[in-house]
Coordinates of C-alpha atoms in Angstrom, one line a residue:
Chain C
X20 CA 72.1 55.8 130.6
X21 CA 74.3 54.7 127.6
X22 CA 71.3 55.5 125.3
X23 CA 71.2 59.1 126.7
X24 CA 74.9 59.5 126.2
X25 CA 74.7 58.3 122.6
X26 CA 71.8 60.6 121.9
X27 CA 73.8 63.5 123.5
X28 CA 76.9 62.6 121.5
X29 CA 74.8 62.5 118.3
X30 CA 73.3 66.0 119.1
X31 CA 76.8 67.4 119.6
X32 CA 78.1 65.9 116.4
X33 CA 75.1 67.3 114.5
X34 CA 75.7 70.7 116.0
X35 CA 79.3 70.7 114.9
X36 CA 78.4 69.4 111.5
X37 CA 76.0 72.3 111.1
X38 CA 78.7 74.8 112.2
X39 CA 81.2 73.2 109.7
X40 CA 78.6 73.7 107.0
X41 CA 78.2 77.3 107.9
X42 CA 82.0 77.8 107.9
X43 CA 82.1 76.1 104.5
X44 CA 79.4 78.4 103.2
X45 CA 81.2 81.5 104.4
X46 CA 84.5 80.2 102.9
X47 CA 82.9 79.8 99.5
X48 CA 81.3 83.3 99.7
X49 CA 84.6 84.8 100.8
X50 CA 86.5 83.2 98.0
X51 CA 84.1 84.5 95.4
X52 CA 85.4 88.0 96.3
X53 CA 89.0 87.1 95.5
X54 CA 88.9 85.1 92.3
X55 CA 92.5 85.7 91.3
X56 CA 93.5 84.6 94.7
X57 CA 91.6 81.4 94.1
X58 CA 93.5 80.5 91.0
X59 CA 96.8 81.7 92.5
X60 CA 96.4 79.4 95.5
X61 CA 95.6 76.4 93.3
X62 CA 98.6 77.1 91.2
X63 CA 100.8 77.7 94.3
X64 CA 99.9 74.3 95.7
X65 CA 100.5 72.6 92.4
X66 CA 104.0 74.2 92.3
X67 CA 104.6 72.9 95.8
X68 CA 103.5 69.4 94.7
X69 CA 105.8 69.7 91.7
X70 CA 108.8 70.8 93.8
X71 CA 108.2 67.9 96.2
X72 CA 107.9 65.4 93.4
X73 CA 110.9 67.0 91.6
X74 CA 113.2 66.6 94.6
X75 CA 112.5 62.9 95.0
X76 CA 112.6 62.3 91.2
X77 CA 116.0 63.9 91.1
X78 CA 117.2 61.8 94.0
X79 CA 115.9 58.6 92.5
X80 CA 118.0 59.2 89.4
X81 CA 120.9 58.0 91.5
X82 CA 119.3 55.2 93.4
X83 CA 116.6 52.6 93.1
X84 CA 115.7 52.7 96.8
X85 CA 115.9 55.3 99.5
X86 CA 116.1 53.7 103.0
X87 CA 114.0 50.8 101.7
X88 CA 111.5 52.9 99.8
X89 CA 111.2 52.3 96.1
X90 CA 110.3 55.2 93.8
X91 CA 106.8 53.7 93.5
X92 CA 106.5 53.7 97.3
X93 CA 107.7 57.2 97.6
X94 CA 105.0 58.4 95.2
X95 CA 102.4 56.9 97.5
X96 CA 104.1 58.6 100.4
X97 CA 104.0 61.9 98.5
X98 CA 100.3 61.3 97.7
X99 CA 99.6 61.2 101.5
X100 CA 101.7 64.4 102.0
X101 CA 99.5 66.1 99.4
X102 CA 96.1 65.0 100.8
X103 CA 97.2 65.8 104.4
X104 CA 98.4 69.2 103.3
X105 CA 95.2 69.8 101.3
X106 CA 93.1 68.9 104.4
X107 CA 95.1 71.3 106.4
X108 CA 94.6 74.1 103.8
X109 CA 90.9 73.2 103.5
X110 CA 90.0 73.4 107.2
X111 CA 93.0 74.3 109.4
X112 CA 94.3 77.3 107.5
X113 CA 93.7 79.6 110.5
X114 CA 96.6 78.0 112.3
X115 CA 99.0 80.3 110.4
X116 CA 97.5 83.4 112.2
X117 CA 97.0 81.9 115.6
X118 CA 100.1 83.4 117.2
X119 CA 99.3 86.9 115.9
X120 CA 95.6 86.7 116.9
X121 CA 96.5 85.5 120.3
X122 CA 99.0 88.5 120.7
X123 CA 96.4 90.9 119.3
X124 CA 93.7 89.6 121.6
X125 CA 91.3 88.5 118.9
X126 CA 90.2 85.3 120.6
X127 CA 87.6 86.8 122.9
X128 CA 84.5 85.6 120.9
X129 CA 85.7 82.0 121.3
X130 CA 85.4 82.2 125.0
X131 CA 81.7 82.5 125.0
X132 CA 80.6 80.5 122.0
X133 CA 78.6 77.3 122.8
X134 CA 80.6 74.7 121.1
X135 CA 84.0 73.1 121.2
X136 CA 86.6 75.9 121.3
X137 CA 89.2 74.0 119.4
X138 CA 86.8 73.1 116.7
X139 CA 85.4 76.7 116.5
X140 CA 88.8 78.3 116.3
X141 CA 90.8 76.0 114.0
X142 CA 88.0 75.1 111.5
X143 CA 86.7 78.6 111.1
X144 CA 88.4 79.3 107.7
X145 CA 87.2 76.9 105.1
X146 CA 89.2 77.1 101.8
X147 CA 87.4 76.3 98.6
X148 CA 90.6 76.2 96.5
X149 CA 92.0 73.5 98.8
X150 CA 89.0 71.3 97.7
X151 CA 90.5 71.5 94.2
X152 CA 93.9 70.7 95.6
X153 CA 92.5 67.8 97.5
X154 CA 91.1 66.5 94.2
X155 CA 94.6 66.9 92.5
X156 CA 96.4 65.3 95.5
X157 CA 93.8 62.5 95.7
X158 CA 94.2 61.8 92.0
X159 CA 98.0 61.6 92.4
X160 CA 97.6 59.3 95.4
X161 CA 95.2 57.0 93.5
X162 CA 97.7 56.9 90.6
X163 CA 100.6 56.2 92.9
X164 CA 98.6 53.4 94.8
X165 CA 97.7 51.8 91.5
X166 CA 101.3 51.9 90.3
X167 CA 102.6 50.5 93.6
X168 CA 100.0 47.7 93.4
X169 CA 98.6 48.7 96.7
X170 CA 95.0 48.3 95.5
X171 CA 95.5 44.8 94.0
X172 CA 94.2 42.8 97.0
X173 CA 90.6 43.2 98.4
X174 CA 91.9 44.8 101.7
X175 CA 93.5 47.6 99.7
X176 CA 90.7 50.1 99.6
X177 CA 89.7 49.8 103.3
X178 CA 93.4 50.1 104.2
X179 CA 93.7 53.3 102.2
X180 CA 90.5 54.8 103.8
X181 CA 91.9 53.9 107.2
X182 CA 95.2 55.5 106.3
X183 CA 93.5 58.7 105.0
X184 CA 91.5 59.0 108.3
X185 CA 94.8 58.6 110.3
X186 CA 96.5 61.3 108.2
X187 CA 93.7 63.9 108.6
X188 CA 93.3 63.3 112.3
X189 CA 97.0 63.4 112.9
X190 CA 97.2 66.7 111.0
X191 CA 94.5 68.2 113.2
X192 CA 96.1 66.8 116.4
X193 CA 99.5 68.2 115.6
X194 CA 98.1 71.6 114.6
X195 CA 96.4 71.9 118.0
X196 CA 99.4 70.6 119.8
X197 CA 101.9 73.0 118.3
X198 CA 99.7 76.0 118.8
X199 CA 99.7 75.4 122.6
X200 CA 103.2 76.7 122.8
X201 CA 102.0 80.2 121.8
X202 CA 99.9 80.4 125.0
X203 CA 103.1 80.1 127.0
X204 CA 105.5 82.0 124.9
X205 CA 103.5 84.8 123.3
X206 CA 104.8 86.1 120.0
X207 CA 107.7 83.7 120.1
X208 CA 106.9 82.3 116.6
X209 CA 108.0 79.0 118.2
X210 CA 104.8 77.2 117.2
X211 CA 105.4 78.3 113.6
X212 CA 109.0 77.3 113.7
X213 CA 108.2 73.9 115.2
X214 CA 105.4 73.3 112.8
X215 CA 107.7 74.1 109.9
X216 CA 110.6 72.0 111.2
X217 CA 108.5 69.0 112.0
X218 CA 106.5 69.3 108.8
X219 CA 109.8 69.2 106.9
X220 CA 110.8 66.0 108.8
X221 CA 107.4 64.4 108.3
X222 CA 107.5 65.0 104.5
X223 CA 110.4 62.5 104.3
X224 CA 110.0 58.8 105.0
X225 CA 111.0 58.3 108.6
X226 CA 113.3 55.4 107.6
X227 CA 115.9 57.9 106.5
X228 CA 116.4 58.9 110.2
X229 CA 118.1 56.9 112.9
X230 CA 115.9 54.6 115.0
X231 CA 115.9 57.0 117.9
X232 CA 114.8 59.9 115.8
X233 CA 112.1 57.8 114.2
X234 CA 110.8 56.7 117.6
X235 CA 110.8 60.3 118.7
X236 CA 108.8 61.4 115.6
X237 CA 106.2 58.7 116.3
X238 CA 105.9 58.5 120.1
X239 CA 107.0 62.0 121.4
X240 CA 106.1 64.5 118.6
X241 CA 104.0 62.2 116.5
X242 CA 104.3 64.0 113.1
X243 CA 105.2 60.6 111.6
X244 CA 101.6 59.7 111.8
X245 CA 100.6 62.4 109.3
X246 CA 102.3 60.9 106.3
X247 CA 104.7 58.1 107.1
X248 CA 102.4 55.8 109.1
X249 CA 99.4 56.3 106.7
X250 CA 101.6 55.5 103.7
X251 CA 103.0 52.5 105.4
X252 CA 99.5 51.3 106.2
X253 CA 98.3 51.8 102.6
X254 CA 101.4 50.0 101.2
X255 CA 101.0 47.1 103.7
X256 CA 104.4 47.8 105.2
X257 CA 102.9 47.8 108.7
X258 CA 101.1 44.8 110.2
X259 CA 97.5 45.2 111.3
X260 CA 98.4 45.2 115.1
X261 CA 101.1 47.8 114.7
X262 CA 98.8 50.0 112.5
X263 CA 96.1 49.8 115.2
X264 CA 98.6 50.6 117.9
X265 CA 99.7 53.7 116.1
X266 CA 96.1 54.7 115.4
X267 CA 95.1 54.4 119.0
X268 CA 98.1 56.4 120.0
X269 CA 97.3 59.3 117.7
X270 CA 93.7 59.3 118.8
X271 CA 94.7 59.6 122.4
X272 CA 97.3 62.2 121.6
X273 CA 94.8 64.3 119.7
X274 CA 92.3 64.2 122.5
X275 CA 95.0 65.1 125.1
X276 CA 96.2 67.9 122.8
X277 CA 92.6 69.3 122.6
X278 CA 92.2 69.2 126.4
X279 CA 95.6 70.8 126.9
X280 CA 94.7 73.6 124.4
X281 CA 91.4 74.3 126.2
X282 CA 93.3 74.4 129.6
X283 CA 95.9 76.7 128.1
X284 CA 93.2 78.9 126.7
X285 CA 92.3 79.9 130.3
X286 CA 95.6 81.8 130.3
X287 CA 94.3 84.0 127.5
X288 CA 93.7 87.6 128.7
X289 CA 92.7 89.5 125.6
X290 CA 95.9 91.6 125.6
X291 CA 98.9 89.2 125.8
X292 CA 101.5 91.1 123.9
Chain S
X12 CA 122.3 129.9 84.9
X13 CA 125.4 128.9 86.9
X14 CA 123.6 130.0 90.1
X15 CA 120.6 127.8 89.2
X16 CA 122.8 124.8 88.6
X17 CA 124.6 125.5 91.9
X18 CA 121.2 125.6 93.6
X19 CA 120.1 122.4 92.0
X20 CA 123.4 120.8 93.1
X21 CA 122.8 122.0 96.7
X22 CA 119.3 120.7 96.6
X23 CA 120.5 117.3 95.4
X24 CA 123.2 117.2 98.2
X25 CA 120.6 118.2 100.7
X26 CA 118.1 115.7 99.5
X27 CA 120.7 112.9 99.5
X28 CA 121.7 113.8 103.1
X29 CA 118.1 113.7 104.1
X30 CA 117.6 110.3 102.6
X31 CA 120.7 109.0 104.2
X32 CA 119.5 110.3 107.6
X33 CA 116.2 108.6 107.1
X34 CA 117.9 105.4 106.0
X35 CA 120.0 105.4 109.2
X36 CA 117.0 106.2 111.5
X37 CA 114.8 103.6 109.8
X38 CA 117.6 101.0 110.0
X39 CA 117.9 101.5 113.8
X40 CA 114.1 101.4 114.1
X41 CA 113.9 98.1 112.2
X42 CA 116.6 96.6 114.3
X43 CA 114.8 97.5 117.5
X44 CA 111.6 96.0 116.1
X45 CA 113.0 92.6 115.3
X46 CA 114.7 92.4 118.7
X47 CA 111.5 93.4 120.6
X48 CA 110.5 89.8 121.4
X49 CA 113.5 87.9 122.5
X50 CA 112.2 84.3 122.1
X51 CA 110.7 85.3 118.7
X52 CA 114.0 87.0 117.7
X53 CA 115.9 83.8 118.5
X54 CA 113.4 81.6 116.6
X55 CA 113.1 83.8 113.6
X56 CA 116.6 85.0 113.2
X57 CA 118.9 82.3 114.6
X58 CA 117.1 79.0 114.1
X59 CA 115.5 79.7 110.7
X60 CA 116.9 77.4 108.0
X61 CA 118.8 75.1 110.3
X62 CA 116.0 72.5 110.3
X63 CA 116.1 71.9 106.6
X64 CA 119.8 71.4 106.7
X65 CA 119.4 68.8 109.5
X66 CA 116.6 66.9 107.7
X67 CA 118.4 66.8 104.3
X68 CA 121.6 65.6 105.8
X69 CA 119.7 62.5 107.0
X70 CA 118.2 62.1 103.5
X71 CA 121.6 62.2 101.9
X72 CA 123.2 59.8 104.3
X73 CA 120.3 57.4 103.5
X74 CA 120.8 58.0 99.8
X75 CA 124.5 57.3 99.8
X76 CA 124.0 54.3 102.0
X77 CA 121.1 52.9 99.8
X78 CA 122.7 53.6 96.4
X79 CA 126.2 52.3 97.4
X80 CA 127.7 55.1 95.3
X81 CA 130.8 57.0 96.5
X82 CA 129.9 60.2 94.6
X83 CA 126.9 61.9 93.0
X84 CA 128.2 64.0 90.1
X85 CA 131.3 64.8 92.0
X86 CA 129.6 65.2 95.4
X87 CA 130.8 62.8 98.1
X88 CA 128.7 62.4 101.2
X89 CA 131.0 64.8 103.1
X90 CA 130.7 67.3 100.2
X91 CA 126.9 67.0 100.3
X92 CA 126.8 67.6 104.0
X93 CA 129.0 70.6 103.6
X94 CA 126.7 71.8 100.8
X95 CA 123.6 71.6 103.1
X96 CA 125.5 73.4 105.9
X97 CA 126.4 76.2 103.5
X98 CA 122.8 76.3 102.4
X99 CA 121.7 76.8 106.0
X100 CA 124.4 79.5 106.6
X101 CA 124.2 81.5 103.4
X102 CA 120.4 81.3 103.0
X103 CA 120.1 83.3 106.2
X104 CA 121.3 86.3 104.2
X105 CA 118.7 85.9 101.4
X106 CA 115.8 88.3 101.9
X107 CA 112.5 86.4 102.2
X108 CA 108.9 87.3 101.7
X109 CA 108.0 87.3 105.4
X110 CA 110.4 90.2 105.9
X111 CA 108.3 92.5 103.8
X112 CA 104.8 93.8 104.5
X113 CA 104.3 96.2 101.6
X114 CA 101.3 94.2 100.3
X115 CA 99.6 94.3 103.7
X116 CA 100.1 98.1 103.9
X117 CA 98.6 98.6 100.4
X118 CA 95.7 96.3 101.2
X119 CA 95.0 98.0 104.5
X120 CA 95.3 101.5 103.0
X121 CA 98.3 102.5 105.1
X122 CA 100.3 103.9 102.2
X123 CA 98.5 107.2 102.3
X124 CA 100.7 108.8 105.0
X125 CA 103.8 108.1 102.9
X126 CA 102.3 110.0 99.9
X127 CA 102.3 113.3 101.9
X128 CA 105.7 112.9 103.4
X129 CA 108.8 114.3 101.7
X130 CA 110.5 110.9 101.5
X131 CA 110.8 108.0 99.1
X132 CA 108.8 105.0 100.3
X133 CA 111.5 102.7 98.9
X134 CA 114.1 104.2 101.3
X135 CA 112.1 102.6 104.2
X136 CA 112.1 99.3 102.4
X137 CA 115.8 99.6 101.7
X138 CA 116.4 100.3 105.4
X139 CA 114.7 97.1 106.3
X140 CA 116.9 95.2 103.8
X141 CA 120.0 96.8 105.3
X142 CA 118.8 95.8 108.8
X143 CA 118.2 92.3 107.5
X144 CA 121.6 92.0 105.9
X145 CA 123.4 93.4 108.9
X146 CA 121.7 91.1 111.4
X147 CA 121.6 88.0 109.2
X148 CA 125.2 88.6 108.1
X149 CA 126.3 88.6 111.8
X150 CA 124.1 85.5 112.6
X151 CA 125.5 83.6 109.6
X152 CA 129.1 84.5 110.6
X153 CA 128.5 83.3 114.1
X154 CA 126.9 80.1 113.0
X155 CA 129.7 79.4 110.6
X156 CA 132.4 80.1 113.2
X157 CA 130.7 78.1 115.9
X158 CA 130.2 75.1 113.6
X159 CA 133.9 75.3 112.4
X160 CA 135.0 75.1 116.1
X161 CA 132.6 72.3 117.0
X162 CA 132.8 70.0 114.0
X163 CA 135.9 71.0 112.0
X164 CA 135.9 67.7 110.0
X165 CA 132.5 68.1 108.5
X166 CA 132.4 71.9 108.4
X167 CA 132.9 73.5 104.9
X168 CA 136.1 75.4 104.5
X169 CA 136.5 78.0 101.7
X170 CA 138.8 77.4 98.8
X171 CA 140.5 80.7 99.5
X172 CA 140.0 84.3 100.5
X173 CA 139.0 85.3 97.0
X174 CA 136.4 82.5 96.9
X175 CA 134.9 83.9 100.1
X176 CA 134.8 87.4 98.8
X177 CA 133.3 86.3 95.4
X178 CA 130.6 84.1 97.2
X179 CA 129.6 87.0 99.5
X180 CA 129.3 89.5 96.7
X181 CA 126.9 87.1 94.9
X182 CA 124.9 86.4 98.0
X183 CA 124.5 90.1 98.8
X184 CA 123.5 90.9 95.3
X185 CA 121.2 87.9 95.2
X186 CA 119.6 89.0 98.4
X187 CA 119.0 92.5 96.9
X188 CA 117.3 90.8 93.8
X189 CA 115.0 88.9 96.3
X190 CA 114.1 92.2 97.9
X191 CA 113.3 93.7 94.5
X192 CA 111.2 90.7 93.3
X193 CA 109.2 90.5 96.6
X194 CA 108.7 94.3 96.4
X195 CA 107.5 94.0 92.8
X196 CA 105.1 91.2 93.7
X197 CA 103.9 93.1 96.7
X198 CA 103.2 96.1 94.6
X199 CA 100.8 93.9 92.6
X200 CA 98.5 94.3 95.6
X201 CA 97.5 97.6 94.0
X202 CA 95.7 95.5 91.4
X203 CA 95.1 92.1 93.0
X204 CA 94.5 93.0 96.7
X205 CA 95.9 89.7 98.0
X206 CA 99.3 88.6 96.8
X207 CA 100.6 86.2 99.4
X208 CA 100.2 83.3 97.1
X209 CA 102.4 85.0 94.5
X210 CA 105.0 85.6 97.1
X211 CA 104.8 82.0 98.3
X212 CA 105.0 80.6 94.7
X213 CA 108.1 82.7 94.0
X214 CA 109.7 81.4 97.2
X215 CA 108.9 77.7 96.2
X216 CA 110.2 78.1 92.6
X217 CA 113.3 80.0 93.6
X218 CA 113.9 77.5 96.4
X219 CA 114.1 74.7 93.8
X220 CA 116.1 76.8 91.3
X221 CA 118.6 77.9 93.9
X222 CA 119.2 74.3 95.1
X223 CA 118.0 74.6 98.7
X224 CA 117.3 70.9 99.0
X225 CA 119.1 69.3 96.0
X226 CA 122.2 70.9 94.4
X227 CA 121.3 72.1 91.0
X228 CA 124.3 70.1 89.7
X229 CA 122.4 66.9 90.4
X230 CA 119.5 68.0 88.2
X231 CA 119.1 67.2 84.5
X232 CA 121.3 69.2 82.2
X233 CA 118.6 71.4 80.6
X234 CA 117.4 72.5 84.1
X235 CA 121.0 73.3 85.1
X236 CA 121.4 75.5 81.9
X237 CA 118.1 77.3 82.6
X238 CA 118.7 77.9 86.3
X239 CA 122.2 79.3 85.6
X240 CA 120.5 82.2 83.8
X241 CA 118.3 83.0 86.8
X242 CA 119.2 85.0 89.9
X243 CA 118.2 82.4 92.5
X244 CA 120.9 80.0 91.3
X245 CA 123.5 82.7 91.7
X246 CA 122.2 83.7 95.1
X247 CA 122.9 80.3 96.7
X248 CA 124.0 77.3 94.6
X249 CA 126.5 79.3 92.6
X250 CA 128.1 81.0 95.7
X251 CA 128.3 77.7 97.5
X252 CA 130.2 76.1 94.7
X253 CA 132.5 79.1 94.3
X254 CA 133.1 79.0 98.1
X255 CA 134.1 75.4 98.0
X256 CA 136.1 75.7 94.8
X257 CA 133.8 73.7 92.5
X258 CA 133.4 76.8 90.3
X259 CA 136.0 79.4 89.6
X260 CA 136.4 83.1 88.8
X261 CA 134.9 82.8 85.2
X262 CA 131.7 81.4 86.8
X263 CA 131.8 84.2 89.3
X264 CA 132.0 86.8 86.5
X265 CA 129.1 85.1 84.7
X266 CA 127.0 85.0 87.8
X267 CA 127.8 88.7 88.6
X268 CA 126.6 89.7 85.1
X269 CA 123.4 87.7 85.5
X270 CA 122.7 89.2 88.9
X271 CA 123.4 92.8 87.9
X272 CA 121.2 92.3 84.8
X273 CA 118.4 91.0 87.0
X274 CA 118.8 93.7 89.6
X275 CA 118.6 96.5 87.0
X276 CA 115.6 94.9 85.3
X277 CA 113.8 94.4 88.6
X278 CA 114.6 97.9 89.8
X279 CA 113.1 99.4 86.7
X280 CA 110.0 97.2 87.0
X281 CA 109.6 98.1 90.7
X282 CA 109.7 101.8 89.8
X283 CA 107.1 101.5 87.1
X284 CA 104.8 99.2 89.2
X285 CA 105.0 101.5 92.2
X286 CA 104.2 104.7 90.2
X287 CA 101.3 103.1 88.2
X288 CA 100.0 101.4 91.4
X289 CA 99.9 104.7 93.2
X290 CA 97.7 106.1 90.4
X291 CA 95.2 103.4 91.2
X292 CA 95.5 103.7 94.9
X293 CA 92.4 104.8 96.8
X294 CA 93.8 104.7 100.3
X295 CA 90.6 103.3 101.8
X296 CA 92.0 100.0 102.9
X297 CA 90.4 96.6 102.9

């Protein structure tokens, strides 16, 4: 019985990997038609990185620590912000048009396609330029980890890999979760607003907030697991048990968000505006 | 000869009246459009910008607490909170790239119909800006009054009536500069097809230069000197410091000159880009 389930799971996984490969192929082909756009998007993300780094570098002119985070720690935190963002840009870029497509009734094909609807919709727009941004963000993260001494002990690399996996999964989970609102409040822009507002909160170390806000951003709207928790895991600021607890929570949250999205998708009626 | 001049004069008056009528009609139309979806209207027009203010206040409270300093280049914690509140209020009036869809219209080939109409396309864009300013001006005023009633201790109060007037003049002119720069970049769609990254880049760079998260005053001196020559600084950071009395009338005069120079330069650039772009335009869409 369990053998059959494993075989079935592997088949599903292989099928989705094949779909992802096709999406990536189409993304590369599409980008080859807009070469200026490719360069522009890489530069745009670099400017965004520079602005983020600039804000914190200016603030650290006036202090050696911000809510317990040294400048070296903040650079690691920013490294996670960059790789989580690059992952979003690489695979989840379609989230920006979800509200509009829902309103315009463009989701019909996803009703009948024989694979996971959430995966098919959100992963459909692969971005080649984000691969380059991922390389830039990853390099910055490696530099920051090295400077912070997070790779000095043998557990450093596995801890970082674990943290990266948490960051990417959390980004996917939150993208799916925020988009659910659009099913219930069509053309409200509320999912975009909430995504932006919580993104802004999550791109600061949560220790700057009060304990209640911090708990809210981890347990209720877990955007803290996109950057804050992964950076804390990589820096060894969190114990193994706490890190595992947070990881388990975001895995469960992500699965629940996917189920809720699929359930909400049943409300979709082609012309929702 | 005098009859010809008189006729040309009448034509000019007639054309101006027609443009003003179009401006009024398009203004009302734009207003109806933004208010069509009530939840979206509230999210887009009322809540926009407040989240940054809230998050940054937490960051500055932590910064002052961690550093043990009483001031940062003249800013106390209270002053910094007031700065962020004013960022949230005044930035509402600064035109942003999501409010303009010229690039999409070029990309989708929808400009054709305007080429055969006896109107200037820019009049329609101008109407949208007027709608934006009217609506956001009202929302900003409401937010400011509500905040002043709810939290008078923390709420920023103006240095005087003159300071308010000077700050508003700079914000309105700054907003117009943003309209022009976004129009200019959108017109690049005649050559580049997709320009959203250019628009986003401009927003990011201008956000940093206008001090939307960190007052420019806290930045290194060379950056401060550079940003003071750019219009984003005089669209937000400059007006805020004039409003709160950190900068005076001499700074206002300097800012006004900078903004007018930018507005003239951008207006000319927009005209050239639009005319040259139309020569390339095929009207076939994406």
